[in-house]
Structures are given as C-alpha cells and as structure tokens.
Coordinates of C-alpha atoms and ligand atoms in Angstrom, one line a residue:
M1160 CA -16.8 -6.0 -5.5
M1161 CA -14.4 -5.0 -2.8
R1162 CA -15.4 -5.3 0.6
R1163 CA -16.2 -1.9 2.3
K1164 CA -14.0 -2.7 5.3
V1165 CA -11.0 -1.0 6.7
Y1166 CA -8.6 -2.5 9.3
F1167 CA -6.6 0.4 11.5
I1168 CA -3.6 -0.8 12.9
Q1169 CA -1.7 1.3 15.4
P1170 CA 1.7 -1.1 15.4
T1171 CA 4.0 -1.6 18.4
Y1172 CA 7.5 -1.9 18.0
R1173 CA 10.6 -4.1 18.6
D1174 CA 13.1 -3.7 21.6
K1175 CA 16.6 -4.0 20.3
F1176 CA 16.6 -8.0 20.9
G1177 CA 14.1 -8.1 18.1
K1178 CA 11.2 -8.6 20.6
L1179 CA 7.7 -7.2 19.9
L1180 CA 6.8 -4.9 23.0
K1181 CA 3.6 -5.6 24.3
G1182 CA 1.9 -5.0 27.6
K1183 CA -1.3 -5.1 29.5
S1184 CA -1.8 -1.2 30.4
L1185 CA -0.3 1.9 29.7
Y1186 CA 0.0 5.3 31.4
T1187 CA -1.9 6.9 28.2
M1188 CA -2.5 5.8 24.9
S1189 CA -2.6 7.8 21.2
L1190 CA -5.8 8.9 20.3
V1191 CA -5.3 7.9 16.5
L1192 CA -7.4 4.4 16.1
Q1193 CA -10.5 6.2 17.8
A1194 CA -9.9 9.4 15.6
L1195 CA -9.5 7.4 12.5
H1196 CA -12.6 5.3 13.0
S1197 CA -14.5 8.6 13.6
T1198 CA -13.8 9.5 10.0
V1199 CA -14.7 6.6 8.1
P1200 CA -18.2 6.7 6.3
H1201 CA -21.3 4.7 7.7
D1202 CA -21.0 2.3 4.7
W1203 CA -17.8 1.3 5.5
E1204 CA -16.9 -1.2 8.5
V1205 CA -14.2 -0.6 10.8
Q1206 CA -12.0 -2.9 12.6
L1207 CA -9.0 -1.5 15.0
C1208 CA -5.8 -3.0 16.4
N1209 CA -3.6 -1.4 19.1
E1210 CA -0.8 -3.8 18.7
Y1211 CA 0.8 -3.2 22.1
F1212 CA -2.4 -4.6 23.9
E1213 CA -3.9 -7.2 21.0
D1214 CA -2.2 -9.1 18.0
I1215 CA -2.8 -8.5 14.8
D1216 CA -5.6 -10.3 12.6
F1217 CA -3.7 -11.1 9.7
D1218 CA -6.8 -13.0 8.5
T1219 CA -9.0 -10.2 8.5
D1220 CA -11.6 -9.6 5.9
A1221 CA -11.0 -6.3 5.4
S1222 CA -9.9 -4.9 2.0
V1223 CA -8.0 -1.9 3.1
I1224 CA -5.2 -1.8 5.6
G1225 CA -4.5 1.6 7.4
I1226 CA -1.4 1.7 9.4
S1227 CA -0.6 4.5 11.6
S1228 CA 2.9 5.9 13.0
M1229 CA 4.2 7.8 15.6
G1230 CA 7.8 7.1 15.6
Y1231 CA 9.9 3.9 15.9
E1232 CA 6.9 1.7 15.1
I1233 CA 7.2 2.5 11.4
Y1234 CA 9.7 -0.3 11.0
R1235 CA 7.3 -2.8 12.7
G1236 CA 4.4 -1.0 10.3
I1237 CA 6.3 -1.6 7.4
E1238 CA 6.9 -5.6 8.4
I1239 CA 3.0 -5.5 8.9
A1240 CA 2.3 -3.7 5.5
D1241 CA 4.5 -6.4 3.5
E1242 CA 2.7 -9.1 5.2
F1243 CA -0.8 -8.1 4.1
R1244 CA 0.2 -7.1 0.8
R1245 CA 1.4 -10.5 0.3
R1246 CA -2.1 -11.5 1.2
G1247 CA -3.4 -9.2 -1.2
K1248 CA -4.7 -6.4 0.7
K1249 CA -4.4 -2.6 -0.3
V1250 CA -2.4 -0.9 2.3
M1251 CA -2.1 3.0 3.4
F1252 CA 0.4 4.4 5.7
G1253 CA -0.4 7.7 7.7
G1254 CA 0.9 9.4 10.9
M1255 CA 3.6 11.6 11.9
Q1256 CA 6.4 9.2 11.0
A1257 CA 5.2 8.0 7.6
H1258 CA 4.8 12.1 6.7
M1259 CA 8.3 12.8 7.7
S1260 CA 9.9 9.7 6.0
S1261 CA 7.2 8.9 3.2
D1262 CA 10.2 7.5 0.9
F1263 CA 10.9 5.0 3.6
A1264 CA 6.9 4.0 3.8
L1265 CA 6.0 4.3 0.1
P1266 CA 7.8 1.2 -1.3
H1267 CA 5.9 -1.0 1.3
C1268 CA 2.1 0.7 0.4
D1269 CA -0.3 1.5 -2.0
T1270 CA -0.5 5.2 -0.5
V1271 CA 0.9 7.4 2.2
V1272 CA -1.6 9.8 3.7
H1273 CA -0.4 13.1 5.0
G1274 CA -1.9 15.2 7.8
N1275 CA -5.2 14.8 9.7
P1276 CA -7.7 13.5 7.3
G1277 CA -11.3 14.3 8.5
R1278 CA -14.6 12.6 6.9
T1279 CA -14.4 14.3 3.5
A1280 CA -10.5 13.4 2.9
M1281 CA -11.3 9.6 4.3
R1282 CA -14.5 9.2 2.1
Q1283 CA -12.3 10.4 -1.0
I1284 CA -9.5 8.0 0.1
L1285 CA -11.7 5.2 0.5
D1286 CA -13.6 5.4 -3.0
D1287 CA -10.4 5.8 -4.5
F1288 CA -9.3 2.6 -3.3
E1289 CA -12.7 1.0 -4.3
K1290 CA -12.5 2.5 -7.6
G1291 CA -8.9 1.2 -8.0
E1292 CA -7.8 4.8 -8.5
V1293 CA -5.8 5.3 -5.5
Q1294 CA -3.3 8.0 -5.4
R1295 CA 0.5 7.4 -4.4
E1296 CA 0.1 10.2 -1.7
Y1297 CA -2.5 12.4 -0.4
H1298 CA -2.2 15.5 1.6
C1299 CA -5.3 16.3 3.7
G1300 CA -4.1 19.2 5.9
V1301 CA -5.8 19.5 9.1
D1302 CA -9.3 18.3 9.8
L1303 CA -10.7 17.8 13.3
N1304 CA -14.1 18.9 12.9
Y1305 CA -15.6 15.5 14.2
Q1306 CA -16.7 14.0 17.5
I1307 CA -14.3 11.2 18.3
D1308 CA -16.1 8.2 19.1
Y1309 CA -14.8 6.6 22.4
S1310 CA -16.9 3.6 22.3
T1311 CA -13.9 1.6 21.3
L1312 CA -11.4 2.7 24.0
N1313 CA -10.9 0.9 26.8
A1314 CA -10.1 3.2 29.3
K1315 CA -9.6 0.5 32.2
R1316 CA -6.1 -0.3 30.6
L1317 CA -5.2 3.3 30.9
L1318 CA -4.3 5.5 34.1
F1319 CA -5.2 8.5 32.0
T1320 CA -7.9 8.3 29.3
P1321 CA -6.6 10.9 26.1
V1322 CA -8.4 13.6 25.0
I1323 CA -7.4 16.2 22.3
T1324 CA -8.4 19.9 22.1
S1325 CA -5.8 21.1 19.2
V1326 CA -2.9 19.9 17.3
G1327 CA 0.5 22.4 16.4
C1328 CA 2.1 24.7 18.7
N1329 CA 2.6 28.4 18.0
Y1330 CA 6.3 28.2 18.7
R1331 CA 8.7 26.8 16.3
C1332 CA 11.6 25.0 18.1
D1333 CA 14.4 24.0 15.8
Y1334 CA 14.3 20.3 17.0
C1335 CA 10.6 19.7 17.3
C1336 CA 8.9 17.5 14.7
I1337 CA 5.5 19.3 15.6
A1338 CA 7.0 22.6 14.7
A1339 CA 8.1 21.3 11.5
L1340 CA 5.0 19.6 10.7
Y1341 CA 2.6 22.5 11.7
K1342 CA 4.6 25.2 10.9
G1343 CA 4.2 27.0 14.1
V1344 CA 0.5 27.2 13.8
C1345 CA -1.9 25.6 16.4
R1346 CA -5.5 24.7 15.3
V1347 CA -7.9 24.0 17.7
R1348 CA -11.2 21.5 17.5
K1349 CA -14.6 22.6 18.0
L1350 CA -15.3 22.9 22.0
R1351 CA -18.8 21.6 21.6
H1352 CA -16.9 18.1 20.2
V1353 CA -14.6 18.0 23.1
F1354 CA -17.5 18.7 25.6
A1355 CA -19.4 15.8 24.1
E1356 CA -16.6 13.5 24.4
L1357 CA -15.9 14.6 28.3
E1358 CA -19.7 14.2 28.7
Y1359 CA -19.3 10.7 27.3
L1360 CA -16.3 10.0 29.3
H1361 CA -17.8 11.4 32.4
G1362 CA -18.7 8.6 34.5
K1363 CA -16.8 6.0 33.0
T1364 CA -13.3 7.4 34.0
H1365 CA -12.0 9.8 36.5
R1366 CA -8.7 10.5 35.0
I1367 CA -7.7 12.4 31.5
A1368 CA -4.8 13.6 29.9
F1369 CA -5.1 16.2 27.0
M1370 CA -2.7 15.2 24.2
D1371 CA -2.3 18.7 23.0
T1372 CA 1.3 19.8 22.4
N1373 CA 0.6 23.0 23.9
I1374 CA -3.0 23.2 25.9
H1375 CA -2.2 27.0 26.3
S1376 CA -1.5 28.0 22.5
R1377 CA -5.1 29.9 22.8
H1378 CA -5.5 31.1 26.1
N1379 CA -9.1 32.2 25.6
Y1380 CA -9.9 28.7 24.3
L1381 CA -8.4 27.2 27.4
R1382 CA -10.1 29.0 29.5
A1383 CA -13.4 28.5 27.9
L1384 CA -12.7 24.8 28.0
C1385 CA -12.2 25.0 32.0
E1386 CA -15.1 27.0 32.5
G1387 CA -17.5 24.9 30.5
M1388 CA -15.7 21.6 32.4
L1389 CA -16.8 23.5 35.6
S1390 CA -20.3 24.6 34.7
R1391 CA -20.9 21.1 33.2
K1392 CA -19.9 20.0 37.0
F1393 CA -17.3 17.6 35.4
R1394 CA -15.2 15.8 38.1
F1395 CA -12.0 15.1 36.3
V1396 CA -8.6 15.0 37.6
W1397 CA -6.6 16.0 34.5
G1398 CA -2.7 16.9 33.1
A1399 CA -1.7 18.6 30.0
Q1400 CA 1.3 19.7 28.2
A1401 CA 1.9 23.6 28.1
T1402 CA 4.9 26.0 27.5
I1403 CA 6.6 27.9 30.6
D1404 CA 4.9 31.0 29.8
I1405 CA 1.6 29.7 31.2
G1406 CA 3.3 30.5 34.2
D1407 CA 2.5 34.1 33.5
D1408 CA -1.2 33.7 33.5
P1409 CA -2.3 33.2 37.0
E1410 CA -5.9 33.6 36.3
T1411 CA -5.8 30.7 33.7
L1412 CA -3.9 28.6 36.1
R1413 CA -6.5 29.3 38.7
I1414 CA -9.4 28.1 36.8
M1415 CA -7.5 25.0 35.3
R1416 CA -6.9 23.8 38.9
K1417 CA -10.6 24.5 39.6
A1418 CA -11.1 22.5 36.9
G1419 CA -9.1 19.5 38.2
C1420 CA -5.8 20.3 36.4
K1421 CA -3.0 18.6 38.9
A1422 CA -0.2 18.6 36.8
L1423 CA 1.3 20.5 33.7
F1424 CA 3.9 18.5 31.6
I1425 CA 6.5 21.4 30.5
G1426 CA 9.5 21.6 28.3
L1427 CA 12.0 23.7 29.8
E1428 CA 14.7 21.6 27.9
S1429 CA 17.6 23.9 29.0
F1430 CA 18.5 26.3 31.9
T1431 CA 21.3 27.8 29.8
Q1432 CA 20.0 30.7 27.8
A1433 CA 22.4 30.1 24.9
N1434 CA 21.1 26.6 24.5
L1435 CA 17.6 28.0 24.1
E1436 CA 18.7 30.5 21.6
N1437 CA 20.8 28.1 19.6
V1438 CA 17.7 25.9 19.0
N1439 CA 15.1 28.9 18.5
K1440 CA 13.1 28.2 21.5
A1441 CA 11.5 31.5 22.3
Q1442 CA 11.8 31.3 26.3
S1443 CA 13.9 33.1 28.7
V1444 CA 15.5 31.2 31.2
K1445 CA 15.6 33.9 33.8
S1446 CA 11.7 33.7 33.6
Y1447 CA 11.8 30.1 34.7
G1448 CA 12.0 30.3 38.5
R1449 CA 9.3 33.2 38.5
R1450 CA 6.9 31.0 36.2
I1451 CA 7.7 27.7 37.8
E1452 CA 6.7 29.3 41.3
N1453 CA 3.3 30.5 39.9
I1454 CA 2.5 27.4 38.5
H1455 CA 3.3 25.8 41.7
R1456 CA 1.3 28.4 43.9
A1457 CA -1.5 27.5 42.0
G1458 CA -1.3 24.2 43.2
I1459 CA -0.4 22.6 40.1
K1460 CA 2.8 20.2 39.9
I1461 CA 5.4 20.1 37.2
A1462 CA 6.8 17.4 35.1
A1463 CA 9.6 18.8 33.0
F1464 CA 11.1 17.6 30.0
L1465 CA 14.8 18.4 29.8
M1466 CA 17.5 17.9 27.3
Y1467 CA 21.2 17.1 27.5
G1468 CA 24.1 17.6 24.9
F1469 CA 23.1 20.9 23.3
D1470 CA 26.1 22.9 22.0
H1471 CA 26.6 25.1 25.4
D1472 CA 26.4 22.0 27.4
T1473 CA 29.6 20.5 29.0
K1474 CA 30.2 17.5 31.3
E1475 CA 29.4 19.8 34.2
T1476 CA 26.2 20.5 33.1
A1477 CA 25.1 17.3 34.4
A1478 CA 25.6 18.5 38.1
E1479 CA 24.1 22.0 37.4
L1480 CA 20.8 20.7 36.0
S1481 CA 19.9 18.1 38.3
E1482 CA 20.5 20.8 41.1
L1483 CA 18.2 22.9 39.3
V1484 CA 15.6 20.3 39.1
T1485 CA 16.1 20.0 42.8
R1486 CA 15.9 23.6 43.7
H1487 CA 12.8 24.3 41.5
N1488 CA 11.0 21.3 43.1
I1489 CA 10.2 19.7 39.6
A1490 CA 8.3 16.6 40.4
L1491 CA 9.2 14.8 37.6
P1492 CA 12.0 15.2 35.1
M1493 CA 11.8 13.6 31.9
I1494 CA 15.2 13.7 30.1
N1495 CA 16.4 13.1 26.6
L1496 CA 19.7 13.2 25.1
L1497 CA 19.3 15.9 22.0
V1498 CA 17.7 13.9 19.2
P1499 CA 18.3 15.3 15.5
L1500 CA 14.8 14.5 13.9
P1501 CA 14.8 14.4 10.2
G1502 CA 12.7 16.9 8.9
T1503 CA 13.6 19.5 11.6
P1504 CA 15.9 22.6 11.1
L1505 CA 18.4 21.0 13.8
Y1506 CA 19.0 18.2 11.8
T1507 CA 19.4 20.4 8.6
R1508 CA 22.0 22.5 10.8
L1509 CA 24.2 19.6 12.2
K1510 CA 24.1 17.9 8.5
S1511 CA 25.6 21.1 7.2
E1512 CA 28.0 21.2 9.8
N1513 CA 28.9 17.7 9.0
R1514 CA 28.4 16.7 12.8
L1515 CA 25.7 14.0 12.1
M1516 CA 26.9 10.6 12.9
I1517 CA 24.4 8.5 11.5
K1518 CA 24.7 6.8 8.3
D1519 CA 20.9 6.3 8.0
E1520 CA 18.3 9.0 8.3
H1521 CA 16.3 6.8 10.3
D1522 CA 18.9 5.1 12.7
F1523 CA 17.3 7.6 15.6
L1524 CA 14.5 5.1 15.3
K1525 CA 16.5 2.1 16.6
N1526 CA 17.2 4.0 19.6
N1527 CA 14.5 1.7 21.8
I1528 CA 15.5 0.0 25.1
G1529 CA 12.0 -0.2 25.9
Y1530 CA 8.2 1.1 25.3
N1531 CA 8.6 4.7 25.5
S1532 CA 12.2 5.0 26.8
S1533 CA 14.1 8.0 26.3
F1534 CA 16.6 8.9 23.9
N1535 CA 20.0 7.8 25.2
L1536 CA 22.4 7.7 22.2
C1537 CA 24.2 10.7 21.0
L1538 CA 23.9 10.6 17.1
Y1539 CA 26.0 14.1 16.1
K1540 CA 29.0 15.1 17.5
P1541 CA 28.3 17.7 20.3
L1542 CA 30.3 21.2 20.7
Q1543 CA 32.0 20.7 24.1
M1544 CA 32.5 17.3 24.6
T1545 CA 32.9 14.1 22.7
A1546 CA 29.4 11.9 22.0
D1547 CA 30.9 9.4 24.2
E1548 CA 31.0 12.0 27.0
A1549 CA 27.4 13.1 26.4
E1550 CA 26.1 9.7 26.7
A1551 CA 28.2 9.3 29.9
G1552 CA 27.0 12.7 30.8
F1553 CA 23.3 11.7 30.2
I1554 CA 23.5 8.6 32.5
D1555 CA 25.5 10.6 35.1
L1556 CA 22.7 13.1 35.1
L1557 CA 20.0 10.3 35.4
G1558 CA 21.9 9.2 38.3
R1559 CA 22.3 12.2 40.4
L1560 CA 18.2 12.4 40.2
S1561 CA 18.0 8.4 40.9
G1562 CA 18.9 8.3 44.6
Y1563 CA 16.0 7.4 46.5
A1564 CA 15.9 10.6 49.0
S1565 CA 15.7 12.7 45.5
V1566 CA 12.8 9.9 44.1
V1567 CA 11.0 10.3 47.3
R1568 CA 11.6 14.0 48.0
R1569 CA 10.3 14.9 44.7
S1570 CA 7.3 12.8 44.4
L1571 CA 5.6 13.7 47.8
C1572 CA 2.8 16.3 47.6
P1573 CA -0.1 17.0 50.0
D1574 CA -2.4 15.1 47.7
P1575 CA -1.7 11.4 48.3
R1576 CA -2.9 10.0 44.8
L1577 CA -0.9 12.5 43.0
S1578 CA 1.9 11.3 45.2
V1579 CA 1.5 8.0 44.4
F1580 CA 1.7 8.8 40.5
F1581 CA 5.0 10.8 40.9
L1582 CA 6.5 8.0 43.0
Y1583 CA 5.6 5.4 40.5
S1584 CA 6.7 7.4 37.6
N1585 CA 10.1 8.5 39.5
W1586 CA 10.6 4.9 40.4
L1587 CA 10.3 4.0 36.4
F1588 CA 12.9 6.9 35.8
R1589 CA 15.3 5.1 38.5
R1590 CA 14.6 1.9 36.8
E1591 CA 15.4 3.2 33.5
Y1592 CA 18.8 4.9 34.8
L1593 CA 19.9 1.6 36.4
R1594 CA 19.4 -0.1 33.3
L1595 CA 21.0 2.4 30.9
K1596 CA 23.9 2.1 33.5
K1597 CA 24.1 -1.6 33.1
M1598 CA 24.2 -1.4 29.5
R1599 CA 27.1 1.0 29.3
E1600 CA 29.0 -0.7 31.7
R1601 CA 28.4 -4.2 29.9
R1602 CA 29.6 -2.3 26.6
F1603 CA 32.6 -0.7 28.4
A1604 CA 33.5 -4.2 29.5
H1605 CA 33.0 -5.5 26.3
S1606 CA 35.4 -2.9 24.6
V1607 CA 38.1 -3.4 27.1
Q1608 CA 38.3 -7.4 26.7
Q1609 CA 38.3 -7.1 22.8
A1610 CA 41.2 -4.4 23.2
A1611 CA 43.0 -7.1 25.8
E1612 CA 42.4 -9.8 22.9
C1613 CA 43.9 -7.8 20.4
V1614 CA 46.9 -7.1 22.5
T1615 CA 47.4 -11.0 23.4
Ligands
B12_2123 C1 0.1 9.4 23.6 C2 1.4 9.5 22.6 C3 2.4 8.3 22.9 C4 2.0 7.1 23.9 C5 1.5 6.1 22.9 C6 0.9 4.8 23.4 C7 0.2 4.1 22.6 N1 0.5 2.9 22.4 O1 -0.9 4.5 22.0 C8 3.2 6.7 24.5 C9 3.5 7.7 25.4 C10 3.8 5.3 25.1 C11 4.5 7.5 23.3 C12 5.4 6.6 23.0 C13 6.4 7.5 21.9 N2 6.1 8.6 21.4 CO1 4.4 9.5 21.5 N3 3.1 10.8 21.8 C14 2.1 10.7 22.2 C15 1.0 11.9 21.8 C16 1.3 12.8 23.0 C17 -0.2 12.0 21.6 C18 -0.7 10.8 20.4 C19 -2.2 11.3 20.0 O2 -3.1 10.8 20.4 N4 -2.4 12.0 18.9 C20 -3.9 12.5 18.6 C21 -4.3 11.7 16.9 C22 -5.4 12.2 17.0 O3 -3.0 12.4 16.1 P1 -1.9 11.5 15.5 O4 -1.4 10.6 15.9 O5 -0.9 12.4 14.5 O6 -3.1 10.9 14.3 C23 -3.7 11.9 13.2 C24 -2.8 12.0 12.0 O7 -1.3 11.8 12.1 C25 -3.3 11.0 10.9 N5 -2.9 9.5 10.7 C26 -2.2 9.0 11.8 N6 -2.0 7.6 11.6 C27 -2.6 7.4 10.6 C28 -2.8 6.2 9.8 C29 -3.7 6.5 8.5 C30 -3.7 4.9 7.8 C31 -4.1 7.6 8.2 C32 -4.8 7.6 6.8 C33 -3.9 8.7 9.0 C34 -3.2 8.5 9.9 O8 -4.5 10.9 11.1 C35 -4.8 11.1 12.8 C36 -6.3 11.7 13.1 O9 -6.2 13.3 12.4 C37 2.2 12.6 20.7 C38 2.1 14.0 20.6 C39 0.6 14.5 19.8 N7 0.0 15.6 20.4 O10 0.1 13.9 18.8 C40 3.2 12.0 20.9 C41 4.4 11.9 19.7 C42 3.6 11.2 18.6 N8 5.3 10.8 20.3 C43 6.3 10.9 20.2 C44 7.6 10.2 20.2 C45 8.8 10.8 20.1 C46 7.3 9.1 20.9 C47 8.6 8.3 21.5 C48 9.5 7.9 20.6 C49 9.0 8.6 22.9 C50 10.1 7.8 23.2 N9 11.5 8.3 23.7 O11 10.2 6.7 23.3 C51 7.6 7.0 21.4 C52 7.4 6.2 20.4 C53 6.4 5.0 20.3 C54 5.9 4.5 19.1 N10 5.0 3.6 19.2 O12 6.6 4.5 18.1 C55 6.4 12.4 19.1 C56 6.7 11.8 17.6 C57 8.2 12.3 17.2 C58 8.2 11.9 15.5 N11 8.1 10.9 14.9 O13 9.3 12.7 15.1 C59 5.3 13.2 19.3 C60 4.8 13.9 18.3 C61 5.5 14.0 20.8 C62 6.6 15.1 20.4 N12 6.4 16.3 20.3 O14 7.7 14.9 20.4 N13 3.4 8.5 22.6

C-alpha cells in the first residue's frame, strides 16, 4: 500500500548564471505551503520545504510530491519533478504558473492542479493518487474555507509575516495575471478564519503583510477586518496592496491607520491616461494627486508599482515619471519594464500585432538577475521607441531615483522604524539600479568589441 505522506515544495530558482538562489531571510514569503498543509486530510502525513531556505530532501519517504509555482521557479520545479519521478514518486504541480503554463508542466508530472484546492478537493486528489487513478488535471475553483495552520511558519526569518484575506481583484487590467486567472472576481475568506490566524500570530510577531491583490476589493469587509483587529486589541504594524481608489475612502483609511496600517502598496503603473486606457486600467490619472494626498493625510505611506514601456511612453517619460514620483512623495517606487505575461490580454494583443520578440512563450521567466528582481528586459516592440531604447530608458528612470539625496528624502518619515524600512528598501532599489547599469555597460562593451573584431 502507498504511504500516506505528501511532500509540498516551494522551489527557489536559478539566477542567470545557473546558481540556485538561497538565503536566510526574506521580506515576506508566500503562504502557499501553510495553506496547502491545512487542506491535507488528517490521515496523511505532511512534509514541507521552502527551497529558498532549506535543501530538498530527495530521499523523503513521501509517496506524493506537490510542487508549487508562482513564476520563474517553474523551471526549477521541473528539475525537481524529473528527479523525484526518476526515484519512483508521484508528482503534482500547482500554483499560478503551472496553471498558466500547464502544457509546460504536464510532461514532467502526473497531474496539474488548477485553482485553490480546499479540503474536499485535496482529499479527492490524494485518494485518486492512492487508488492509482489520478487524473491528468484537476480544476478546483477557489476554496479557502479553512483556517491556515501557521505552526510550520518561522516568522523569525521574515520582516513581515504573510496573512491573506482574499484572492482575485475586481479590476481586469490587460497585463495582470490575477485578472486573467480570477476573471475580475475577488473572493474573500471567512473573517473568523482570519481572526483565528491573527490570534495565533499575536504575540509571536509584530509585523504582518496582507498578501491580497487588493485589500480594498470589498470595502465593508475591510472595515470589519480593521474593526475586529481593533476590538481584539491586536497591536500589529502592517502593510497591504490596494488600488488607488482607496484614496477616496477617508473613513476606511482612518480605521486602517488606527488598526496599524503603515504602508500601502499601490499599482499606479503610469501617469499617462492614454497608457492606462490602452491596458484597460480603469483609473483616472487626474485623481492620482488627490487620492495620494488623502492616503498621506491618513498617515499611511505609499509604495508605488510603476511600469515603463507602454505604447504612449517615450524616451522622455523616464524624466517625467521620476519627477512625479518625487513630487507625490512616493516612499518607495517599484518599477518594472512592461511584461507581456502569457495568458493575459496584453500578450494576445501584442502577439496579434506581431510585436512580441520572444521565440518561446516562457522566455519572460528567464528574466531573473536575482531573487525578486524587477523585469528589465523588453520582450516586445514598443510603439514610440526601440526595445533597446526602452531598456535604456528603464535604467535611466531607475538612475534618476537612485541618488543618495532622493533615496534619503523618500525614506524619511516621523516613524523611525518605518524610515529604516524604507531606507533599506530604497537602498536595495539603488543597488539593483547599479547592478543593471553595470550589466548593460558590459553588454555594450562586448558588442563594441565584437564589432571591432569584425572590422579588423
Ligand atoms: C509573497 C509573494 C512573493 C514573495 C515570495 C517569497 C517566497 N519565497 O515565498 C516574493 C516577494 C519574493 C515574490 C517573488 C516573485 N513574485 Co510573487 N507574489 C507573492 C504574493 C504577494 C503572495 C503569494 C501568496 O502567499 N499567495 C497566497 C497563496 C495561498 O496562494 P497561491 O500561491 O496562489 O497558492 C494557492 C494555489 O495557487 C494553489 N497552489 C499553489 N501551489 C500549489 C501546489 C500544489 C501541488 C497544489 C495542489 C496547489 C497549489 O493552492 C494554494 C492555496 O490555495 C503573490 C500575489 C498573491 N496574492 O498571490 C505574488 C505573485 C505570485 N508573484 C508574482 C511575481 C511576478 C513574482 C516575481 C516574478 C516578481 C519578480 N519580478 O521577480 C517573483 C518570482 C518568484 C519566484 N519564486 O518565481 C506574480 C505571479 C505572476 C505570474 N506567474 O504570472 C503574483 C501573482 C503577483 C502579481 N500580481 O503579479 N513573490
């Protein structure tokens, strides 16, 4: 009889030199292992591995191996899957990237699990493994109706302990994988589960981060969450992701701040209205200033996601954007070159316009200079510049925001601990800029040398 033991692995990934990226601490981490653990029936044993922190136990006595994938790590996931299958284990893949690239994962595993499996689906899948009747794919929908068991999470390794209240987002921006996956629907978890988790974490950790794509998807739910945190006298300091329209909800902002919210991570993406319209981002740039001010007035700092390389961006956009980041007192800019992710409407459009410059659909997954580094390669033909100019403009933009003075100005605020957090994050921002600049200069020197060799 098969041993009832499942080994869930969250792989790390290799940098472009092939080295496995590992470390001892992270800002925050995915909740995937704890969530999956909590869905497994009690008559099954569970083993967990976050490969960023720990090595994989290839000699495990588990019979079923479950491999997660949020992005780049699917390449490493496939190496792991192949090795376990060589050792006679059954392998299942799940997670965002396995869903979007199931054709890629399927040859390397017994099954791909789509969606967020709850206890019922997990019981079914493991039963099927036991009976030798596992299906090639499972479509589970979204089931997060369970309390997440945090006993396996080592909060000491993290600056912020992850908590999740919902999946999905009401918006359907063309570049977003969450929109493509959850189709503009946000599903919230039962508050009693969230409060039970917070109760467990209270006293063990002080800092938490909500992993939700948009904490403001359901306004009343968010208020009930904050009020519940206040009435339970939780003393967490926390951050979350939200859409900018939260800036028109001062009452909610006030309660959030009272409940411990110190920073919001907001996808502004562009300050050019035509760019937003072009990618179906239903926000008005005109409202940005007012909303940003309201958020600041509530005592909450803003970390802004921005992208460069949209159809209405030009070489001049870098200067404009850096000026706007400074003018609006954005505490931490988080900038990427636009990425056409397979499965999104943006990808389909650029492909139909013959503007994609990737041979393999998954080339974007190789854009990894370090753990969690920004997308810095232009994989499509922009409209107003060449791809090379877009890459140069992106580095120029980072450079404009990386001077010591602007790093310090952005980071400082009345709360000393928050200032330290932003100083550290902005220092990492500067470090990434220097690294990307050096890489580009090396590439340039190399091509000049090659050209010279051709001439002589
Ligand atoms: C925390 C986080 C990180 C952390 C992870 C650190 C770590 N080692 O754990 C950091 C900040 C380092 C990070 C890095 C990156 N991330 Co990230 N990250 C997240 C975030 C905010 C939360 C993840 C989470 O906890 N989710 C909650 C869990 C419960 O949900 P889940 O992971 O989807 O898992 C459920 C199901 O998918 C399924 N499932 C998952 N795995 C498996 C496996 C099996 C076997 C089964 C049965 C089921 C299953 O069941 C789970 C429970 O319901 C998500 C956004 C989000 N809200 O999900 C982005 C997100 C996953 N990240 C994303 C991206 C783009 C990245 C980066 C590429 C960013 C970059 N530029 O480098 C890197 C890639 C890292 C990598 N390893 O490949 C994208 C994914 C894009 C895509 N694939 O198309 C997301 C969706 C954010 C976004 N909106 O763009 N990330």
